[in-house]
Tab-separated table of C-alpha atoms in Angstrom:
chain	number	residue	atom	x	y	z
B	1	UNK	CA	-157.011	68.634	-257.811
B	2	UNK	CA	-154.162	71.088	-257.386
B	3	UNK	CA	-154.959	74.742	-256.933
B	4	UNK	CA	-153.876	77.004	-259.759
B	5	UNK	CA	-150.558	78.714	-258.986
B	6	UNK	CA	-150.894	82.272	-257.785
B	7	UNK	CA	-150.144	84.743	-260.546
B	8	UNK	CA	-146.985	86.775	-260.015
B	9	UNK	CA	-147.551	90.472	-260.596
B	10	UNK	CA	-145.681	92.071	-263.470
B	11	UNK	CA	-143.931	95.418	-263.413
B	12	UNK	CA	-146.817	96.763	-265.482
B	13	UNK	CA	-149.259	95.644	-262.740
B	14	UNK	CA	-147.179	97.255	-259.982
B	15	UNK	CA	-146.731	100.486	-261.929
B	16	UNK	CA	-150.494	100.689	-262.511
B	17	UNK	CA	-151.153	100.206	-258.777
B	18	UNK	CA	-148.619	102.916	-257.912
B	19	UNK	CA	-150.245	105.309	-260.403
B	20	UNK	CA	-153.742	104.609	-259.035
B	21	UNK	CA	-152.669	105.323	-255.449
B	22	UNK	CA	-150.890	108.523	-256.501
B	23	UNK	CA	-154.000	109.657	-258.403
B	24	UNK	CA	-156.163	108.925	-255.368
B	25	UNK	CA	-153.830	110.998	-253.201
B	26	UNK	CA	-154.139	113.938	-255.600
B	27	UNK	CA	-157.901	113.514	-255.978
B	28	UNK	CA	-158.493	113.566	-252.226
B	29	UNK	CA	-156.509	116.771	-251.842
B	30	UNK	CA	-153.155	115.489	-250.645
B	31	UNK	CA	-151.172	118.309	-249.079
B	32	UNK	CA	-147.385	118.596	-249.262
B	33	UNK	CA	-145.912	117.274	-246.047
B	34	UNK	CA	-149.117	115.470	-245.099
B	35	UNK	CA	-147.685	112.054	-245.986
B	36	UNK	CA	-143.968	112.632	-245.529
B	37	UNK	CA	-143.531	109.091	-244.225
B	38	UNK	CA	-144.218	105.868	-246.077
B	39	UNK	CA	-147.556	104.103	-245.869
B	40	UNK	CA	-147.041	101.087	-243.652
B	41	UNK	CA	-149.496	99.030	-245.698
B	42	UNK	CA	-148.794	99.873	-249.327
B	43	UNK	CA	-150.217	97.170	-251.648
B	44	UNK	CA	-147.635	97.521	-254.478
B	45	UNK	CA	-144.949	96.782	-251.873
B	46	UNK	CA	-146.236	93.252	-251.371
B	47	UNK	CA	-144.531	92.307	-248.116
B	48	UNK	CA	-145.700	95.484	-246.347
B	49	UNK	CA	-149.010	93.704	-245.629
B	50	UNK	CA	-147.095	91.131	-243.581
B	51	UNK	CA	-144.423	93.340	-242.051
B	52	UNK	CA	-146.185	96.387	-240.659
B	53	UNK	CA	-147.397	96.382	-237.020
B	54	UNK	CA	-151.057	95.486	-236.454
B	55	UNK	CA	-151.109	95.733	-232.635
B	56	UNK	CA	-150.492	98.618	-230.218
B	57	UNK	CA	-146.858	99.306	-229.440
B	58	UNK	CA	-145.494	97.889	-226.205
B	59	UNK	CA	-144.095	100.150	-223.505
B	60	UNK	CA	-140.509	99.473	-222.519
B	61	UNK	CA	-138.499	100.482	-219.501
B	62	UNK	CA	-135.776	102.824	-220.868
B	63	UNK	CA	-133.424	101.982	-217.996
B	64	UNK	CA	-133.748	98.248	-218.691
B	65	UNK	CA	-133.156	98.741	-222.417
B	66	UNK	CA	-130.005	100.757	-221.733
B	67	UNK	CA	-128.546	97.877	-219.714
B	68	UNK	CA	-128.435	95.806	-222.919
B	69	UNK	CA	-127.791	98.531	-225.470
B	70	UNK	CA	-124.355	99.203	-226.978
B	71	UNK	CA	-122.255	102.066	-225.667
B	72	UNK	CA	-120.918	104.552	-228.198
B	73	UNK	CA	-118.157	107.056	-227.711
B	74	UNK	CA	-115.293	108.673	-229.590
B	75	UNK	CA	-112.960	105.879	-228.504
B	76	UNK	CA	-115.254	103.307	-230.164
B	77	UNK	CA	-115.463	104.957	-233.606
B	78	UNK	CA	-112.241	105.287	-235.567
B	79	UNK	CA	-112.073	107.849	-238.417
B	80	UNK	CA	-111.085	105.045	-240.803
B	81	UNK	CA	-114.494	103.447	-240.156
B	82	UNK	CA	-115.979	106.080	-242.481
B	83	UNK	CA	-113.828	104.892	-245.412
B	84	UNK	CA	-115.619	101.903	-246.950
B	85	UNK	CA	-112.832	101.560	-249.530
B	86	UNK	CA	-110.129	100.889	-246.896
B	87	UNK	CA	-109.066	97.849	-244.903
B	88	UNK	CA	-108.518	95.387	-247.745
B	89	UNK	CA	-105.513	94.333	-249.852
B	90	UNK	CA	-106.825	96.057	-252.960
B	91	UNK	CA	-109.189	98.779	-254.163
B	92	UNK	CA	-112.909	98.008	-254.518
B	93	UNK	CA	-114.385	97.957	-257.998
B	94	UNK	CA	-116.726	100.747	-259.012
B	95	UNK	CA	-117.187	104.502	-259.077
B	96	UNK	CA	-115.573	105.986	-255.974
B	97	UNK	CA	-117.891	108.531	-254.321
B	98	UNK	CA	-117.868	110.934	-251.376
B	99	UNK	CA	-121.170	111.205	-249.497
B	100	UNK	CA	-121.537	113.991	-246.971
B	101	UNK	CA	-124.208	116.105	-245.345
B	102	UNK	CA	-125.541	117.321	-242.024
B	103	UNK	CA	-127.895	115.915	-239.409
B	104	UNK	CA	-130.351	118.679	-238.454
B	105	UNK	CA	-133.325	119.193	-236.161
B	106	UNK	CA	-136.667	120.733	-237.142
B	107	UNK	CA	-135.273	124.276	-236.770
B	108	UNK	CA	-132.248	123.545	-238.955
B	109	UNK	CA	-129.862	123.370	-236.009
B	110	UNK	CA	-126.985	120.866	-236.268
B	111	UNK	CA	-127.159	117.681	-234.198
B	112	UNK	CA	-123.632	116.789	-233.066
B	113	UNK	CA	-122.197	113.534	-231.763
B	114	UNK	CA	-124.686	111.258	-233.502
B	115	UNK	CA	-123.569	107.802	-234.557
B	116	UNK	CA	-124.225	107.328	-238.280
B	117	UNK	CA	-123.989	103.827	-239.721
B	118	UNK	CA	-124.277	102.975	-243.431
B	119	UNK	CA	-124.569	99.745	-245.355
B	120	UNK	CA	-124.988	99.118	-249.055
B	121	UNK	CA	-124.647	96.777	-252.008
B	122	UNK	CA	-121.423	96.759	-254.011
B	123	UNK	CA	-121.050	98.206	-257.511
B	124	UNK	CA	-122.604	95.027	-258.946
B	125	UNK	CA	-125.682	95.374	-256.766
B	126	UNK	CA	-124.891	92.599	-254.294
B	127	UNK	CA	-124.713	92.728	-250.496
B	128	UNK	CA	-122.082	90.805	-248.585
B	129	UNK	CA	-124.751	88.853	-246.738
B	130	UNK	CA	-125.610	85.168	-246.755
B	131	UNK	CA	-129.222	85.883	-247.754
B	132	UNK	CA	-128.138	87.718	-250.906
B	133	UNK	CA	-127.503	84.957	-253.416
B	134	UNK	CA	-128.391	86.595	-256.718
B	135	UNK	CA	-125.779	85.941	-259.443
B	136	UNK	CA	-123.748	89.142	-259.224
B	137	UNK	CA	-120.092	89.048	-258.197
B	138	UNK	CA	-118.934	89.765	-254.677
B	139	UNK	CA	-116.031	92.188	-254.356
B	140	UNK	CA	-113.294	90.823	-252.061
B	141	UNK	CA	-112.186	94.392	-251.358
B	142	UNK	CA	-115.584	95.750	-250.325
B	143	UNK	CA	-117.737	94.814	-247.326
B	144	UNK	CA	-120.250	97.649	-247.710
B	145	UNK	CA	-120.515	98.921	-244.130
B	146	UNK	CA	-119.170	101.978	-242.320
B	147	UNK	CA	-119.826	104.427	-239.500
B	148	UNK	CA	-118.866	107.836	-238.152
B	149	UNK	CA	-119.881	110.438	-235.560
B	150	UNK	CA	-121.357	113.762	-236.628
B	151	UNK	CA	-119.123	116.757	-235.971
B	152	UNK	CA	-119.955	119.940	-234.010
B	153	UNK	CA	-121.779	121.315	-237.077
B	154	UNK	CA	-123.726	118.066	-237.563
B	155	UNK	CA	-121.614	116.964	-240.520
B	156	UNK	CA	-120.940	113.355	-241.516
B	157	UNK	CA	-118.723	112.126	-244.368
B	158	UNK	CA	-118.186	108.732	-246.021
B	159	UNK	CA	-115.915	107.532	-248.805
B	160	UNK	CA	-117.367	104.543	-250.659
B	161	UNK	CA	-118.280	103.247	-254.116
B	162	UNK	CA	-121.582	103.862	-255.842
B	163	UNK	CA	-123.872	100.858	-255.286
B	164	UNK	CA	-125.557	99.128	-258.186
B	165	UNK	CA	-129.278	98.390	-258.550
B	166	UNK	CA	-130.335	94.881	-257.640
B	167	UNK	CA	-133.262	92.488	-258.209
B	168	UNK	CA	-135.750	91.587	-255.499
B	169	UNK	CA	-138.802	89.344	-255.445
B	170	UNK	CA	-141.636	91.775	-254.901
B	171	UNK	CA	-142.897	91.032	-258.413
B	172	UNK	CA	-141.625	89.696	-261.744
B	173	UNK	CA	-138.492	91.502	-262.942
B	174	UNK	CA	-138.421	93.836	-259.919
B	175	UNK	CA	-135.316	95.993	-259.431
B	176	UNK	CA	-134.452	98.406	-256.650
B	177	UNK	CA	-132.845	101.773	-257.461
B	178	UNK	CA	-129.275	102.235	-256.235
B	179	UNK	CA	-129.326	103.378	-252.611
B	180	UNK	CA	-127.383	103.528	-249.360
B	181	UNK	CA	-128.986	102.632	-246.016
B	182	UNK	CA	-128.434	105.094	-243.165
B	183	UNK	CA	-128.930	104.476	-239.450
B	184	UNK	CA	-128.916	107.430	-237.031
B	185	UNK	CA	-128.667	106.867	-233.274
B	186	UNK	CA	-129.845	109.502	-230.831
B	187	UNK	CA	-128.800	109.556	-227.203
B	188	UNK	CA	-130.247	106.074	-226.594
B	189	UNK	CA	-130.565	102.811	-228.478
B	190	UNK	CA	-134.364	103.150	-228.652
B	191	UNK	CA	-133.990	106.407	-230.614
B	192	UNK	CA	-132.463	104.725	-233.667
B	193	UNK	CA	-133.825	105.879	-237.035
B	194	UNK	CA	-133.209	104.094	-240.349
B	195	UNK	CA	-133.592	105.594	-243.811
B	196	UNK	CA	-132.269	105.336	-247.378
B	197	UNK	CA	-130.419	107.759	-249.644
B	198	UNK	CA	-130.870	107.593	-253.424
B	199	UNK	CA	-128.966	109.032	-256.377
B	200	UNK	CA	-130.292	111.657	-258.817
B	201	UNK	CA	-131.715	110.668	-262.180
B	202	UNK	CA	-132.311	106.978	-261.447
B	203	UNK	CA	-134.699	105.487	-264.065
B	204	UNK	CA	-136.009	102.964	-261.525
B	205	UNK	CA	-137.642	105.548	-259.237
B	206	UNK	CA	-141.023	105.395	-260.969
B	207	UNK	CA	-141.018	101.574	-260.865
B	208	UNK	CA	-139.994	101.007	-257.259
B	209	UNK	CA	-142.857	100.462	-254.768
B	210	UNK	CA	-140.632	101.137	-251.739
B	211	UNK	CA	-139.610	104.573	-253.018
B	212	UNK	CA	-143.164	105.261	-254.208
B	213	UNK	CA	-144.712	104.171	-250.891
B	214	UNK	CA	-143.933	107.707	-249.730
B	215	UNK	CA	-146.983	109.265	-251.362
B	216	UNK	CA	-145.942	112.916	-251.004
B	217	UNK	CA	-143.693	113.781	-254.017
B	218	UNK	CA	-141.824	116.467	-252.053
B	219	UNK	CA	-140.992	113.991	-249.291
B	220	UNK	CA	-139.696	111.495	-251.863
B	221	UNK	CA	-137.410	114.128	-253.327
B	222	UNK	CA	-135.823	114.655	-249.908
B	223	UNK	CA	-134.407	111.120	-250.144
B	224	UNK	CA	-132.406	111.943	-253.276
B	225	UNK	CA	-128.858	113.213	-252.808
B	226	UNK	CA	-127.554	116.186	-254.786
B	227	UNK	CA	-124.485	115.883	-256.982
B	228	UNK	CA	-121.932	118.480	-255.839
B	229	UNK	CA	-119.135	119.294	-258.248
B	230	UNK	CA	-117.286	121.358	-255.629
B	231	UNK	CA	-117.196	118.282	-253.400
B	232	UNK	CA	-115.987	116.109	-256.271
B	233	UNK	CA	-112.230	115.496	-256.155
B	234	UNK	CA	-110.295	115.634	-259.449
B	235	UNK	CA	-109.340	112.228	-260.855
B	236	UNK	CA	-110.465	110.566	-257.606
B	237	UNK	CA	-114.144	110.626	-256.576
B	238	UNK	CA	-117.494	112.212	-257.412
B	239	UNK	CA	-119.338	113.976	-254.598
B	240	UNK	CA	-122.909	113.880	-253.273
B	241	UNK	CA	-124.571	115.894	-250.509
B	242	UNK	CA	-127.559	114.713	-248.485
B	243	UNK	CA	-128.908	116.162	-245.250
B	244	UNK	CA	-130.925	114.181	-242.699
B	245	UNK	CA	-133.665	116.168	-240.935
B	246	UNK	CA	-134.846	114.417	-237.779
B	247	UNK	CA	-138.166	116.151	-237.129
B	248	UNK	CA	-140.625	118.763	-238.345
B	249	UNK	CA	-142.558	119.109	-241.598
B	250	UNK	CA	-139.377	118.762	-243.642
B	251	UNK	CA	-138.153	115.625	-241.887
B	252	UNK	CA	-136.474	112.801	-243.724
B	253	UNK	CA	-138.478	109.593	-244.168
B	254	UNK	CA	-137.488	106.870	-241.722
B	255	UNK	CA	-138.420	103.197	-241.619
B	256	UNK	CA	-140.808	102.115	-238.895
B	257	UNK	CA	-141.765	105.627	-237.759
B	258	UNK	CA	-145.376	106.004	-236.612
B	259	UNK	CA	-147.105	109.369	-236.810
């Protein structure tokens, strides 16, 4: 006799789980900043049960790691690398946007010379990656990856197109809000931090278990960029500002960080 197929959770199921966990957080006296990072095992985010570490971290020899790590310098990062719309025969499809901000420490001081890498889906919500096979068109003029170094005042700046939302298989009819992935390198390869930037007013926020896995509402809000009309360029691109805070109570959520 065949076992009955496992029931796939619906969006209604996931939303109810998210609401129950949020209510529990409030009921137990959750304090702003107390859970600024995501919960590594967050049941609505189904694969978190399989992906989060269950054993103590291993110690590594920093000198040995540096022998195999990439070397970054001004000569390795060209200013054109920050323009995700360049380098192809034509213009990418979608809303052209400018994304800028500052990398700051816990005291609000700028962190200069940091390598910032970004990657994202195209305007149709598809990544240029062999594992992304959902039926949305690829854009021949958009690869979705860029990088830059922060300036003396900690500023970074990218020109790109606004990514679209996309489906994923966490549950039935699951969709991720539009977002851009950010990677920040410190002074060594082992100091790499990875996070995501979202766009204001996205209707998928309340439905997304990855976004909601950051239980503290204030910490979630720090992942949402701010539309800046002064940054917006007439008849060319809309502008968004988003700062990355590396430490302290107001730090930006990062993937894989352990408190």
